[in-house]
Every structure is written in C-alpha cells, then in structure tokens.
PDB file of C-alpha atoms in Angstrom:
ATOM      1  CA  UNK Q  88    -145.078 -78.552 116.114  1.00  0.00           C
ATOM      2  CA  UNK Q  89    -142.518 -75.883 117.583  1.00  0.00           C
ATOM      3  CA  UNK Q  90    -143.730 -72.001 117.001  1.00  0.00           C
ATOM      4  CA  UNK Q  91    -140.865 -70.345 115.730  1.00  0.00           C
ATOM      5  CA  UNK Q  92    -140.640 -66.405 115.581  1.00  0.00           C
ATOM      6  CA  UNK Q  93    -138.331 -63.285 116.201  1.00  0.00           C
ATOM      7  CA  UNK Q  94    -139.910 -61.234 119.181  1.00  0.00           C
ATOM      8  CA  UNK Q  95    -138.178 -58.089 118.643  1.00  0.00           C
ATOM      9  CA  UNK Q  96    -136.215 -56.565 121.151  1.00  0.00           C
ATOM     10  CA  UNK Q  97    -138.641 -54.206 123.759  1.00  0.00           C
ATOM     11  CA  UNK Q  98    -137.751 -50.803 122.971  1.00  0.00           C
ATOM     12  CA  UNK Q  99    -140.927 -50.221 121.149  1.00  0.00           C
ATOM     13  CA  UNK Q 100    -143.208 -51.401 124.146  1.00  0.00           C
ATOM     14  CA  UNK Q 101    -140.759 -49.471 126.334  1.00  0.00           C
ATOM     15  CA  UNK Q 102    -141.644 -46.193 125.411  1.00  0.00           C
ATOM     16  CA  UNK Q 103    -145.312 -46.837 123.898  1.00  0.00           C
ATOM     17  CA  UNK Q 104    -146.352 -46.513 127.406  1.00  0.00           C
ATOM     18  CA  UNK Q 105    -147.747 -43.557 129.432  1.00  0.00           C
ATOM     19  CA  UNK Q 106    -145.277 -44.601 132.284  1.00  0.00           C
ATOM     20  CA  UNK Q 107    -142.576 -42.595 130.225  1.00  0.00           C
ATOM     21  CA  UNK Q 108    -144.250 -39.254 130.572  1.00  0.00           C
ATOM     22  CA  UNK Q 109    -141.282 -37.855 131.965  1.00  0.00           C
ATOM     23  CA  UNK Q 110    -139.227 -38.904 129.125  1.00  0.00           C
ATOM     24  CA  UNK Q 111    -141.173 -38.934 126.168  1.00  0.00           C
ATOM     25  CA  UNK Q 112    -143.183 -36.029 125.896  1.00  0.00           C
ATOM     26  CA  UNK Q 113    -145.556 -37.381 122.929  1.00  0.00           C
ATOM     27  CA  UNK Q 114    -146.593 -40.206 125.724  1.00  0.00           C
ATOM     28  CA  UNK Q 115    -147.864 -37.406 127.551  1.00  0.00           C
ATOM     29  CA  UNK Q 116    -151.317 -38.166 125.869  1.00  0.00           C
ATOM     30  CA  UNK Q 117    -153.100 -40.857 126.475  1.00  0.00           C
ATOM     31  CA  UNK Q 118    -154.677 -40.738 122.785  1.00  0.00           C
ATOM     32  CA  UNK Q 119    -150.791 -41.285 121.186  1.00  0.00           C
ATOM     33  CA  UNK Q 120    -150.222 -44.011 123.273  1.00  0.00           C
ATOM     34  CA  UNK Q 121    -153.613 -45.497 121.727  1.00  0.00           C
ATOM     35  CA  UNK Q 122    -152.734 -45.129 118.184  1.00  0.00           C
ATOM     36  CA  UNK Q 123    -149.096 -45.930 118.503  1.00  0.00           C
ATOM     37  CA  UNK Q 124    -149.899 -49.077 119.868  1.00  0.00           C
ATOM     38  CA  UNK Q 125    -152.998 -49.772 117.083  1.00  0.00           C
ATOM     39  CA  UNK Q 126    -151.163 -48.543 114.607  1.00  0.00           C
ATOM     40  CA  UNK Q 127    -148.009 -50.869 115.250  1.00  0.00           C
ATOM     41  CA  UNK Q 128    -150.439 -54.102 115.579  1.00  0.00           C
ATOM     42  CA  UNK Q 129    -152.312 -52.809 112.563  1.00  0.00           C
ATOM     43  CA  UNK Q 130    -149.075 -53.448 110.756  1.00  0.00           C
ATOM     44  CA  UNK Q 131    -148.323 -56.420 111.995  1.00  0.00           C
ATOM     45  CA  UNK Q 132    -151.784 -57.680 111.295  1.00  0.00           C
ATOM     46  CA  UNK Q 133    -151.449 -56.671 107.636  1.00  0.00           C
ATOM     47  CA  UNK Q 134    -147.911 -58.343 107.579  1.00  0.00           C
ATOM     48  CA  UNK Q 135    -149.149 -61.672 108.687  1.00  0.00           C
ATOM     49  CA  UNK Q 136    -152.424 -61.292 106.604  1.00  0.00           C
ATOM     50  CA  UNK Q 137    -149.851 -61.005 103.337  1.00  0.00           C
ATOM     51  CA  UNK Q 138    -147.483 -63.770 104.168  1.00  0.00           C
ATOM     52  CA  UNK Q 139    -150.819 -66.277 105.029  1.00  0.00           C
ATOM     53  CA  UNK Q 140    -151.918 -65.166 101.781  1.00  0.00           C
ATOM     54  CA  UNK Q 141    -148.445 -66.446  99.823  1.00  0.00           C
ATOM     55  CA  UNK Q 142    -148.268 -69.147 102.387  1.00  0.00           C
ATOM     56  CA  UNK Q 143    -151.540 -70.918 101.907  1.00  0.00           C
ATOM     57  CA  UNK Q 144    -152.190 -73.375 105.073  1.00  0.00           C
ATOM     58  CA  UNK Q 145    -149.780 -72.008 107.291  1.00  0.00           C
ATOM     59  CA  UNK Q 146    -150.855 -69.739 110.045  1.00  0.00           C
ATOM     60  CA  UNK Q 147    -149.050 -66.643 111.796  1.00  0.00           C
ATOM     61  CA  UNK Q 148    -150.662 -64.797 114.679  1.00  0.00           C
ATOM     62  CA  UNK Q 149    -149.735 -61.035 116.121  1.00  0.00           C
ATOM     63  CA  UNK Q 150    -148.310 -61.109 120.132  1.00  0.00           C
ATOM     64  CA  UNK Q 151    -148.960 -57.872 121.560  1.00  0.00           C
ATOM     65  CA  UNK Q 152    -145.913 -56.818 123.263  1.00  0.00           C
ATOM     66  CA  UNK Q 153    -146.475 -55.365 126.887  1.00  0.00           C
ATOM     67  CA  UNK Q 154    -143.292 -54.552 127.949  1.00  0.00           C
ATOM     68  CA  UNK Q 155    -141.797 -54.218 131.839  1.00  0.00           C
ATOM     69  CA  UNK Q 156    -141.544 -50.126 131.125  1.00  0.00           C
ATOM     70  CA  UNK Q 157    -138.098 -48.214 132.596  1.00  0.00           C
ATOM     71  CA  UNK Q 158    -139.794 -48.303 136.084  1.00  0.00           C
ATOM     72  CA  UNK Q 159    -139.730 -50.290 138.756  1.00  0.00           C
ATOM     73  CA  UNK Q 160    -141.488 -51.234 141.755  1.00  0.00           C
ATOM     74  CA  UNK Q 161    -140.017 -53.215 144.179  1.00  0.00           C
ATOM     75  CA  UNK Q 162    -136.871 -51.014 143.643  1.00  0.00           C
ATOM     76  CA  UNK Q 163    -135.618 -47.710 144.951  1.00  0.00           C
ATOM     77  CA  UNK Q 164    -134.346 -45.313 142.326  1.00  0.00           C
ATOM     78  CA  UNK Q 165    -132.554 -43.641 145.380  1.00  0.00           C
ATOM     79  CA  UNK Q 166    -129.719 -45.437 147.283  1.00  0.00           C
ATOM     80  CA  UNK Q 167    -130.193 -42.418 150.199  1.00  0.00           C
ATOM     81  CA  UNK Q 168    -133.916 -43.898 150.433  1.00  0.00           C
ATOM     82  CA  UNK Q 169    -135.306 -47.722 150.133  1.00  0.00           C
ATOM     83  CA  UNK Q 170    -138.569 -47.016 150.601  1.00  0.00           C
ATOM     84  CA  UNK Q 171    -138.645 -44.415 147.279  1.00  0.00           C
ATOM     85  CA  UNK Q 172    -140.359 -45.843 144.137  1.00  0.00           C
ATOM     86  CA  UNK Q 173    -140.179 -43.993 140.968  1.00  0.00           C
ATOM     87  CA  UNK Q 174    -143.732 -44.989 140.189  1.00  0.00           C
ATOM     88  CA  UNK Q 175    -146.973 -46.162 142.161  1.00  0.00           C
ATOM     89  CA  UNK Q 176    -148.571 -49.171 141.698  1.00  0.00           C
ATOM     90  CA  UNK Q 177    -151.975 -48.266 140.309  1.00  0.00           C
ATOM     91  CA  UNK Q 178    -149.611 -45.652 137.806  1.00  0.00           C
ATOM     92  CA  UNK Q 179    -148.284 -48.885 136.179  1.00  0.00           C
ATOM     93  CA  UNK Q 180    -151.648 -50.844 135.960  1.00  0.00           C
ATOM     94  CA  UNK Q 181    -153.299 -47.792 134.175  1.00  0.00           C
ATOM     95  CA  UNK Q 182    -150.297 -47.214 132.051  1.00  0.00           C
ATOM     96  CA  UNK Q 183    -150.368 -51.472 131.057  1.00  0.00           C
ATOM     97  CA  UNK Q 184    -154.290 -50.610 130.385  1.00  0.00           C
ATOM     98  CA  UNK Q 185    -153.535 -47.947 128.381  1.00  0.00           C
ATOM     99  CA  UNK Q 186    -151.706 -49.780 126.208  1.00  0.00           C
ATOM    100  CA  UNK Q 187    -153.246 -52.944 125.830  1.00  0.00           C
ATOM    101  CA  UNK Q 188    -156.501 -50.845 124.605  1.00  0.00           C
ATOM    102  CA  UNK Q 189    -154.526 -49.834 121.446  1.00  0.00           C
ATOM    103  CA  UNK Q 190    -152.995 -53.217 121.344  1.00  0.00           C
ATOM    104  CA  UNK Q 191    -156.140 -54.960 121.392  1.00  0.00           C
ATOM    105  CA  UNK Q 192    -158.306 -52.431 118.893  1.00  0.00           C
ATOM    106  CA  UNK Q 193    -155.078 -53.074 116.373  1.00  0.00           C
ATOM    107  CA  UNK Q 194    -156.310 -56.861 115.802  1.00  0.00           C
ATOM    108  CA  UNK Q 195    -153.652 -58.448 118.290  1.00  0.00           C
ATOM    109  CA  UNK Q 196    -153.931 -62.791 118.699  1.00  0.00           C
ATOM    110  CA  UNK Q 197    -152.430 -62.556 121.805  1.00  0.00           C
ATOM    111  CA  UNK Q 198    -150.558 -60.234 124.456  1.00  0.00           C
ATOM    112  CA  UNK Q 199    -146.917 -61.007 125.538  1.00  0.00           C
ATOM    113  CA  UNK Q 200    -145.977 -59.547 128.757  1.00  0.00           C
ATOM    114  CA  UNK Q 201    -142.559 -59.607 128.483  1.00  0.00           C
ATOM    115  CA  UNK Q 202    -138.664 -59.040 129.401  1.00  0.00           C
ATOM    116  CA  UNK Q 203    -139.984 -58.787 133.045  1.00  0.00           C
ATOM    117  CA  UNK Q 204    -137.286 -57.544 135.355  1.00  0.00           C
ATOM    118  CA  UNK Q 205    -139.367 -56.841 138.642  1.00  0.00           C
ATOM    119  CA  UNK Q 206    -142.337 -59.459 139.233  1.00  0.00           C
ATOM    120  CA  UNK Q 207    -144.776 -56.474 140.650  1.00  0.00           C
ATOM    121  CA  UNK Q 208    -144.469 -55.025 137.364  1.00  0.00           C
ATOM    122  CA  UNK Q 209    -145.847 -58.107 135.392  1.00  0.00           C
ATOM    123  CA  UNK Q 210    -148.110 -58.728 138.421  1.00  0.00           C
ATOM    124  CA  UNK Q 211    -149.452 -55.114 137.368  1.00  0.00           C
ATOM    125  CA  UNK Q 212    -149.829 -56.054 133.845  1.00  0.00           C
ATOM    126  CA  UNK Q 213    -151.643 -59.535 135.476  1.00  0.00           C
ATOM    127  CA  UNK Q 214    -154.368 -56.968 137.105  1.00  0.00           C
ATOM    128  CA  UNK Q 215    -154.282 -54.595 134.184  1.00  0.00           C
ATOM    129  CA  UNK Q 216    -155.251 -57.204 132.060  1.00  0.00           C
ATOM    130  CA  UNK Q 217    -158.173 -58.800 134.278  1.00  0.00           C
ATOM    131  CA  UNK Q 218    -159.678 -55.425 134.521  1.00  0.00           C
ATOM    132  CA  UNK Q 219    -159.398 -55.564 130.587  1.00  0.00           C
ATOM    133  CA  UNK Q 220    -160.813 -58.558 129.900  1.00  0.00           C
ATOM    134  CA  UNK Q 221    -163.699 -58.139 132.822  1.00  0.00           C
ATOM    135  CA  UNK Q 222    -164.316 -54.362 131.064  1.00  0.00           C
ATOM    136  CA  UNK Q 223    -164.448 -55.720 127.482  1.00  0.00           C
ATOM    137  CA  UNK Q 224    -165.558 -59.003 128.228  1.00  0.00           C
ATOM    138  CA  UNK Q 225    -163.154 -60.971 125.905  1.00  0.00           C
ATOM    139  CA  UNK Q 226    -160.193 -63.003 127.160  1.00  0.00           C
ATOM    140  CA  UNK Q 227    -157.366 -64.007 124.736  1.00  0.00           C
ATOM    141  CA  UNK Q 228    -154.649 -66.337 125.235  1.00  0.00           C
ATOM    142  CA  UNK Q 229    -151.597 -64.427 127.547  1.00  0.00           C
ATOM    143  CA  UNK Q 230    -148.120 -65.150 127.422  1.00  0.00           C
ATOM    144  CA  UNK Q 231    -145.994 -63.841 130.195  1.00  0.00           C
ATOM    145  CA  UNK Q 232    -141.458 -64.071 129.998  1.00  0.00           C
ATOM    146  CA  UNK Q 233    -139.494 -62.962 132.673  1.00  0.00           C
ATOM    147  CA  UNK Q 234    -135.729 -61.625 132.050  1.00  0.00           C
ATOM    148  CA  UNK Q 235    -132.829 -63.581 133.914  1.00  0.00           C
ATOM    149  CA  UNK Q 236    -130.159 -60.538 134.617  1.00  0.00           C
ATOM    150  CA  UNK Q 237    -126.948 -62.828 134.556  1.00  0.00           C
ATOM    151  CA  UNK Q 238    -126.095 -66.155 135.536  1.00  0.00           C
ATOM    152  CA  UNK Q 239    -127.045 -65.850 139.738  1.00  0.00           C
ATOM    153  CA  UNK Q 240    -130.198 -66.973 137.410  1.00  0.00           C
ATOM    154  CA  UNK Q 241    -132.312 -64.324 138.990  1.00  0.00           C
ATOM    155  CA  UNK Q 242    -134.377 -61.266 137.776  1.00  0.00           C
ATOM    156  CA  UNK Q 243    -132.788 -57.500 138.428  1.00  0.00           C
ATOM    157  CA  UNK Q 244    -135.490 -57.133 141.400  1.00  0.00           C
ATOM    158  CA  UNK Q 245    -133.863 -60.770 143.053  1.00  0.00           C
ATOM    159  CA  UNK Q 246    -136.204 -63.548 142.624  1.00  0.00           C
ATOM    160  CA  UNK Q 247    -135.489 -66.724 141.092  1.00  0.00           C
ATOM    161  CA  UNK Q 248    -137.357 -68.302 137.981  1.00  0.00           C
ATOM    162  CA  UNK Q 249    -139.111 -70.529 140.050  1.00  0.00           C
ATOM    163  CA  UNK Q 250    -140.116 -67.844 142.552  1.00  0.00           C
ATOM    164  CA  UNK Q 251    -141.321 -65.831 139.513  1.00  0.00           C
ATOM    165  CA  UNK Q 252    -143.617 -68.628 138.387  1.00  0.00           C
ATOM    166  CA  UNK Q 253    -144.855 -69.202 142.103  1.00  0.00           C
ATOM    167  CA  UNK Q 254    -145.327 -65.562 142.143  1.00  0.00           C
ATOM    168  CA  UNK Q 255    -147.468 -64.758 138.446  1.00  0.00           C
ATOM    169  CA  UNK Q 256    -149.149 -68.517 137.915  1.00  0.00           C
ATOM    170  CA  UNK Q 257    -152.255 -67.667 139.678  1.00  0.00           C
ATOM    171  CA  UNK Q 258    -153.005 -65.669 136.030  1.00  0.00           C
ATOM    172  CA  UNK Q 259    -152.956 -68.801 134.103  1.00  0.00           C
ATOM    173  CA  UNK Q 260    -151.123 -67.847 131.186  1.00  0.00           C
ATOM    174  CA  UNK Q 261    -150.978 -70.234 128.502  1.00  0.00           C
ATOM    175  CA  UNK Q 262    -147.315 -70.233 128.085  1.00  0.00           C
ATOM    176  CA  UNK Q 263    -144.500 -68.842 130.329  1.00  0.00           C
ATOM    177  CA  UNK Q 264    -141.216 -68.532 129.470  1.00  0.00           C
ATOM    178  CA  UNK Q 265    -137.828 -66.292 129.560  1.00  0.00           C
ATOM    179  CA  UNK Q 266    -136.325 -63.961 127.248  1.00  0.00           C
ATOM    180  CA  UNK Q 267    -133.299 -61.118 126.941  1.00  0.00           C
ATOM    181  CA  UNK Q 268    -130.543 -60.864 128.459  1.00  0.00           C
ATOM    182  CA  UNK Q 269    -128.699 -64.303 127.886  1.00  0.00           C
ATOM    183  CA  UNK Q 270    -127.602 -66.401 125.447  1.00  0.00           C
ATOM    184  CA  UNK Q 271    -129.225 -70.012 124.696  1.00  0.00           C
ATOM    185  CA  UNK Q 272    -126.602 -71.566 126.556  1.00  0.00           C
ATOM    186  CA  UNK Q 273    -126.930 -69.366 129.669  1.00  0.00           C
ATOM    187  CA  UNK Q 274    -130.699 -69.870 129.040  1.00  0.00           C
ATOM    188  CA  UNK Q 275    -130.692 -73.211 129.329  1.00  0.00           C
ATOM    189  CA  UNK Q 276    -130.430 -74.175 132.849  1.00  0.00           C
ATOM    190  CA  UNK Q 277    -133.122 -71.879 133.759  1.00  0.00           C
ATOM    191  CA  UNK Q 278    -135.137 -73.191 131.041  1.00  0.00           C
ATOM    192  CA  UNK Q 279    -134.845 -76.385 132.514  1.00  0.00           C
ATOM    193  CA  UNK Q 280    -135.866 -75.747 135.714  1.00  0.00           C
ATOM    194  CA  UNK Q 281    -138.917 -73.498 134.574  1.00  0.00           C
ATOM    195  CA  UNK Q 282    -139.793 -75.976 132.532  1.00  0.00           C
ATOM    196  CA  UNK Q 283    -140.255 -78.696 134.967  1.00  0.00           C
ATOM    197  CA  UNK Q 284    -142.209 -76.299 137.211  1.00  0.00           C
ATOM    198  CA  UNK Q 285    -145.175 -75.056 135.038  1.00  0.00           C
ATOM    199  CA  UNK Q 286    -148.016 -76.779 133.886  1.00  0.00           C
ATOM    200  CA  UNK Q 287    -148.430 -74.766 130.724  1.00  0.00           C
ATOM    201  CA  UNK Q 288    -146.783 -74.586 127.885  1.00  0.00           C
ATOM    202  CA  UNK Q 289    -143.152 -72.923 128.206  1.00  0.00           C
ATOM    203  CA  UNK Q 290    -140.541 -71.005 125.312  1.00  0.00           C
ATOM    204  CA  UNK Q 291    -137.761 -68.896 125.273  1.00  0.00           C
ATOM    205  CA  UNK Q 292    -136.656 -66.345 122.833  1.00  0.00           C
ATOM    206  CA  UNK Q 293    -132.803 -65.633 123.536  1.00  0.00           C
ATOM    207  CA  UNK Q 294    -130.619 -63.226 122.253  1.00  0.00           C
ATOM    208  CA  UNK Q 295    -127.910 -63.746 119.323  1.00  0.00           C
ATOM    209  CA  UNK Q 296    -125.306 -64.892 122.133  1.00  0.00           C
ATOM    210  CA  UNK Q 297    -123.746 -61.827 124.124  1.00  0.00           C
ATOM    211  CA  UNK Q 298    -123.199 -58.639 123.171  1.00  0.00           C
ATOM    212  CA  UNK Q 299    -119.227 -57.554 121.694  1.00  0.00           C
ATOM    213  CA  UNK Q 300    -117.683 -54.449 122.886  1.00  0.00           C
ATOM    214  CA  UNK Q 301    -119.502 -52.229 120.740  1.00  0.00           C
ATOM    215  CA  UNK Q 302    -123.176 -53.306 121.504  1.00  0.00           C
ATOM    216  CA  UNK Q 303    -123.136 -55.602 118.226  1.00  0.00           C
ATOM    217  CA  UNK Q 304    -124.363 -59.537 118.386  1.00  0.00           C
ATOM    218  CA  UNK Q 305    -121.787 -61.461 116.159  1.00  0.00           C
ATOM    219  CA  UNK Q 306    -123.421 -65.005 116.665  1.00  0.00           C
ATOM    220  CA  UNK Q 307    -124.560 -66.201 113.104  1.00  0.00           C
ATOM    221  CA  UNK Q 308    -127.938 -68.000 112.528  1.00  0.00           C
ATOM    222  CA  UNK Q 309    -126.757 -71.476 112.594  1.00  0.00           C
ATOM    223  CA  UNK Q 310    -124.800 -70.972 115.583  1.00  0.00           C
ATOM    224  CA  UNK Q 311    -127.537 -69.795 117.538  1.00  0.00           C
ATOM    225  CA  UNK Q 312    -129.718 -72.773 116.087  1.00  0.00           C
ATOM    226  CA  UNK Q 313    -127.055 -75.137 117.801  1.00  0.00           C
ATOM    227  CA  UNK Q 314    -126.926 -73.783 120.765  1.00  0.00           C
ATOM    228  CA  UNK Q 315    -130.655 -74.002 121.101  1.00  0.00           C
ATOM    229  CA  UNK Q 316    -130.511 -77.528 120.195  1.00  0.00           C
ATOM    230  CA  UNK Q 317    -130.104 -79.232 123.504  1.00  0.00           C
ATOM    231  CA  UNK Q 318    -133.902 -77.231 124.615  1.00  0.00           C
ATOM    232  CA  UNK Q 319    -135.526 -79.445 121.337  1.00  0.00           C
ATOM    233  CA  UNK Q 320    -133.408 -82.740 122.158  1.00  0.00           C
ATOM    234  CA  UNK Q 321    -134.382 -82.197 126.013  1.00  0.00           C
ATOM    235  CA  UNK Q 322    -138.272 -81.589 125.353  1.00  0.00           C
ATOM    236  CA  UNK Q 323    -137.952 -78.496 127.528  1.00  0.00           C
ATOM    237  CA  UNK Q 324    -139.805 -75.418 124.910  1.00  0.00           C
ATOM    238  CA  UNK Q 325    -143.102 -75.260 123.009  1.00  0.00           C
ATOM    239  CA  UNK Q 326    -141.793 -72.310 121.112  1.00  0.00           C
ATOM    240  CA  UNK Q 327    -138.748 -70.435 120.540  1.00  0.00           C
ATOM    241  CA  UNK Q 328    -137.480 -67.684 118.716  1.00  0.00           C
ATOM    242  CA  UNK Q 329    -134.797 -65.090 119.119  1.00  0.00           C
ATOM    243  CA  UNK Q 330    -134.245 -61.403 120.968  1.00  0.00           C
ATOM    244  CA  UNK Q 331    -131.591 -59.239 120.457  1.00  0.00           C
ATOM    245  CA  UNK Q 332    -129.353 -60.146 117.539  1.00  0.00           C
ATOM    246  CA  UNK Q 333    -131.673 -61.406 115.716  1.00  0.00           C
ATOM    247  CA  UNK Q 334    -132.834 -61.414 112.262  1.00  0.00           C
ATOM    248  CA  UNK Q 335    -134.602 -63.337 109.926  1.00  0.00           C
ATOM    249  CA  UNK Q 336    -131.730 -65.308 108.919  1.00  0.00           C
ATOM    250  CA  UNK Q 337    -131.401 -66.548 112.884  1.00  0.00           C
ATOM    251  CA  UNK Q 338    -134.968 -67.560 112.910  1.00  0.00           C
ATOM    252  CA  UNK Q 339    -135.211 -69.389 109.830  1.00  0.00           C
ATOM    253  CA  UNK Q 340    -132.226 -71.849 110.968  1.00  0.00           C
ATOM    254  CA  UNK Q 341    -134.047 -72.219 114.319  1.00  0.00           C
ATOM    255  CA  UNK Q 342    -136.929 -72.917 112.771  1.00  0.00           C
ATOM    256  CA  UNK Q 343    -134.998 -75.619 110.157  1.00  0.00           C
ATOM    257  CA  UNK Q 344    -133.486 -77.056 113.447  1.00  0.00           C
ATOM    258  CA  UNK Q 345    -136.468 -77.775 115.701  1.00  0.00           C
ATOM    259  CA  UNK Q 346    -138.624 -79.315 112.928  1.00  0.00           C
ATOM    260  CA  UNK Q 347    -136.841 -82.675 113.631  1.00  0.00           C
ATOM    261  CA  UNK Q 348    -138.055 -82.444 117.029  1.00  0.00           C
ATOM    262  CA  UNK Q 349    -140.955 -82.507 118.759  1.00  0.00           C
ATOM    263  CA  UNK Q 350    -142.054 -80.204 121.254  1.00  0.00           C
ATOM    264  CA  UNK Q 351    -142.396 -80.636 125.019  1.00  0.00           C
ATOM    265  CA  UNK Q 352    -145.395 -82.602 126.404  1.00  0.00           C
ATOM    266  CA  UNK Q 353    -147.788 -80.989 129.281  1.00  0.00           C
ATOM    267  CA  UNK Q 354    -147.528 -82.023 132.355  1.00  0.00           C
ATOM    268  CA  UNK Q 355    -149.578 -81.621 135.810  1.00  0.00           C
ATOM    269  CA  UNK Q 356    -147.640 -80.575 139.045  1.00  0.00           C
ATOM    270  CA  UNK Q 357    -147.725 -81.685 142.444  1.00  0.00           C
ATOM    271  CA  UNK Q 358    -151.327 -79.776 144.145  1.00  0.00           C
ATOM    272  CA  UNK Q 359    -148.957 -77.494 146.618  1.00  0.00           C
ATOM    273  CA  UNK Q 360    -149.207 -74.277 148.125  1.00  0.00           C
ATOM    274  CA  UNK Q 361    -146.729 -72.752 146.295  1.00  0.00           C
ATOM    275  CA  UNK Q 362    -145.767 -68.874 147.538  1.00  0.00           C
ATOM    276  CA  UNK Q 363    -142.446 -66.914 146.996  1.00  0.00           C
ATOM    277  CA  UNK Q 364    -140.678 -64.127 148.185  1.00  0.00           C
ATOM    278  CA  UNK Q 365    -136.751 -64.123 146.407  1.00  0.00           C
ATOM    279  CA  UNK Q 366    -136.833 -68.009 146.711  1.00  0.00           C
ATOM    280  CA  UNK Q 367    -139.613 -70.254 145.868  1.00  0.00           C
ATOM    281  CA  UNK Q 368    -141.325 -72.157 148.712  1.00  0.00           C
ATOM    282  CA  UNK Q 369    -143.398 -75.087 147.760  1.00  0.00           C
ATOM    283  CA  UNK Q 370    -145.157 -76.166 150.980  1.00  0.00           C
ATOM    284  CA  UNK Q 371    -144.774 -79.825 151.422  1.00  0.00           C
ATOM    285  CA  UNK Q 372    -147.629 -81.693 154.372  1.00  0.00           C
ATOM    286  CA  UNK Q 373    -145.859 -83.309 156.962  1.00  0.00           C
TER     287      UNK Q 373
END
C-alpha cells in the first residue's frame, strides 16, 4: 500500500547542522548539534510510539531528515570569482556526520537526505553516511529527494532529474524521489520521468501548490489530493506526502485518495553505463 506522511518543510535540518557556524552560533558546538538532532528524533520516536499504541496494527516509522544545508558546492557565492566555494567538501561530509550521529542515537527508522539543490552536497551526505554505517557497522534503509528549482525541471546547481539519479544511484537508496519547490502538477512530469529511470522505489512529497504573495499556501487538502491523483492513476510513486503548506488535514485526504490505488511496481533498467554531468548520458553499445 501507498506510505502517506507530511515531511515537514527543512528548516529544522537546515540549521541543526555544524555547516551554519557562521550563522548560528549555538551550532558552533559539535555537542548541540548532537542533542538537537537526538532530541528532535527522540520526539518523534515517542510520537509514533503513542499513535501505534491507539492504532493497534498499523505501523509508523521516524525519517531522519538530512537536509542540503545553506551551502553549496558546485556554486560560487561570488559572481567576481567561479572558482570560490563557501564551504569545502570534507566541511560538509563531517557536518552530514555530525548530524546523522544524533539522528541515529535518537531511535531514527530511516535517514532522508533531502530537498537537494546541488548533487555534491547529497553526494557528501552519500560518503558521510558510508563512513557511518562502515564506523558503526549498521546500515538502515536511505532515502534520498532532490529539489526541482522551477519548471526548466532542473536543480539550482543545473542538472536534470535524470542526471541526478545517474549521478547519486551508485548509493543504492531504497527510494528516490523529489520534493519542495513545486506543486503536484509541476511535479508531475519530472515524476514521470524519474520514475521510469530508477529501479527502486520512488515518492514525492510536494508542496500545498505555490506560494501567494505573502509567503502563505492557500491550496486546501482535497485540492492537493486531486492534483496528486494522476501520480496514483499513472503507477508512478510508492509514497507521497506533502512539503510546504501542509498540514494534517492535506495528508489525511492524500492518504483517503491513494488507498483506491495501488502503488507502482519495481522494475529493472537497461545494464548501461550511465554517467552525468548537467544532462544524463546513458551509454548505448554500438
């Protein structure tokens, strides 16, 4: 059956990451960014621990959020300079580590690395999570979702969704998938074609349409349940849920919706080299 949840909005894995020192001070030490992340999957745990108990046979699990962090890496802060990066590459993997420590000592199911705008930052969060599960010598299921910008369908750092699966399979996540940014029906096409390019399982958690003038989300719950209907009559999600705009009212007529439906089937793909750069490029034998 579909999974059906509300992934929050990032803005509590943005900062609950020592890649923020310069902007929140508290991040400074490493020991804060341990307990703020425990201490949020703690919750979580204990929230999902209740609800089983009122909800006997159903099952919830805890994602721990990993987001992309206010940094990126394969862009310049500086328009003077393109070779400037506000961060180094080893920075990010130890500030990902960080994190998923707490994350991970809190109880989490699963980690989400998620609302990716620049594939070297989730490919960071790919190593930082190897060296993890080598160091502790556990593996847990990993869920990675990249963040379309606008409709040229690509992320802020220029790849394409296909290109960002070429470029982040090799980790094997059990389900990939997009989130932020869009609406479901701006979603969609990218959906589509991400879809029919993985071999796991694939979801989507959109946001409550587009934003009005004032920052607000007016789409209602059963609107955005409709326009998420076409990914459950087209087979093209495993799970869905909702990102900014959101509330529990969306998810529980998303949820209502896809029950009628079943989710999308595996399927293998063709045994290519398959490399990117902005574009996919899926080498075919002459």
């Amino acid at each position: 059956s579909y999974c059906c949840c509300r992934l929050s909005p990032t803005q509590y894995p943005f900062v609950a990451s020592a890649s923020l020192p310069s902007t929140y001070c508290l991040l400074q030490d490493p020991d804060e960014v341990f307990l703020i992340n425990k201490s949020a999957a703690e919750l979580a745990k204990k929230a999902t621990a209740a609800y089983m108990a009122a909800h006997p046979g159903e099952l919830k699990f805890v994602a721990g959020a990993v987001g992309p962090t206010n940094k990126t890496l394969s862009v310049s802060p500086s328009v003077e300079n393109p070779a400037m990066r506000g961060i180094t590459y080893d920075e990010v993997v130890d500030a990902y580590y960080g994190q998923l420590q707490g994350l991970y000592a809190g109880g989490v199911d699963l980690f989400l690395v998620e609302t990716i705008f620049d594939t070297l930052n989730a490919k960071a969060a790919v190593y930082a999570l190897e060296k993890f599960f080598a160091d502790m010598g556990v593996r847990i299921p990993v869920f990675i979702s990249g963040t379309i910008v606008d409709n040229s369908g690509r992320t802020l750092s220029g790849q394409t969704n296909e290109a960002f699966w070429n470029s982040i399979s090799h980790a094997k996540p059990m389900a990939v998938g997009l989130n932020c940014a869009l609406g479901a029906t701006d979603m969609k096409k990218y959906i589509a074609n991400l879809s029919a390019c993985a071999d796991c399982f694939v979801f989507c958690y959109p946001n409550a349409g587009l934003p009005n003038a004032m920052g607000g989300y007016d789409q209602k719950g059963h609107e955005m349940a409709e326009e998420i209907r076409p990914f459950c009559e087209e087979n093209l999600v495993n799970a869905i849920g909702g990102c900014c705009g959101s509330t529990p009212d969306h998810i529980a007529a998303v949820a209502a919706m896809a029950s009628a439906y079943p989710p999308r089937p595996l399927h293998s793909v063709e045994p290519l080299m398959r490399i990117s750069g902005l574009e996919p490029l899926n080498y075919q034998p002459n």
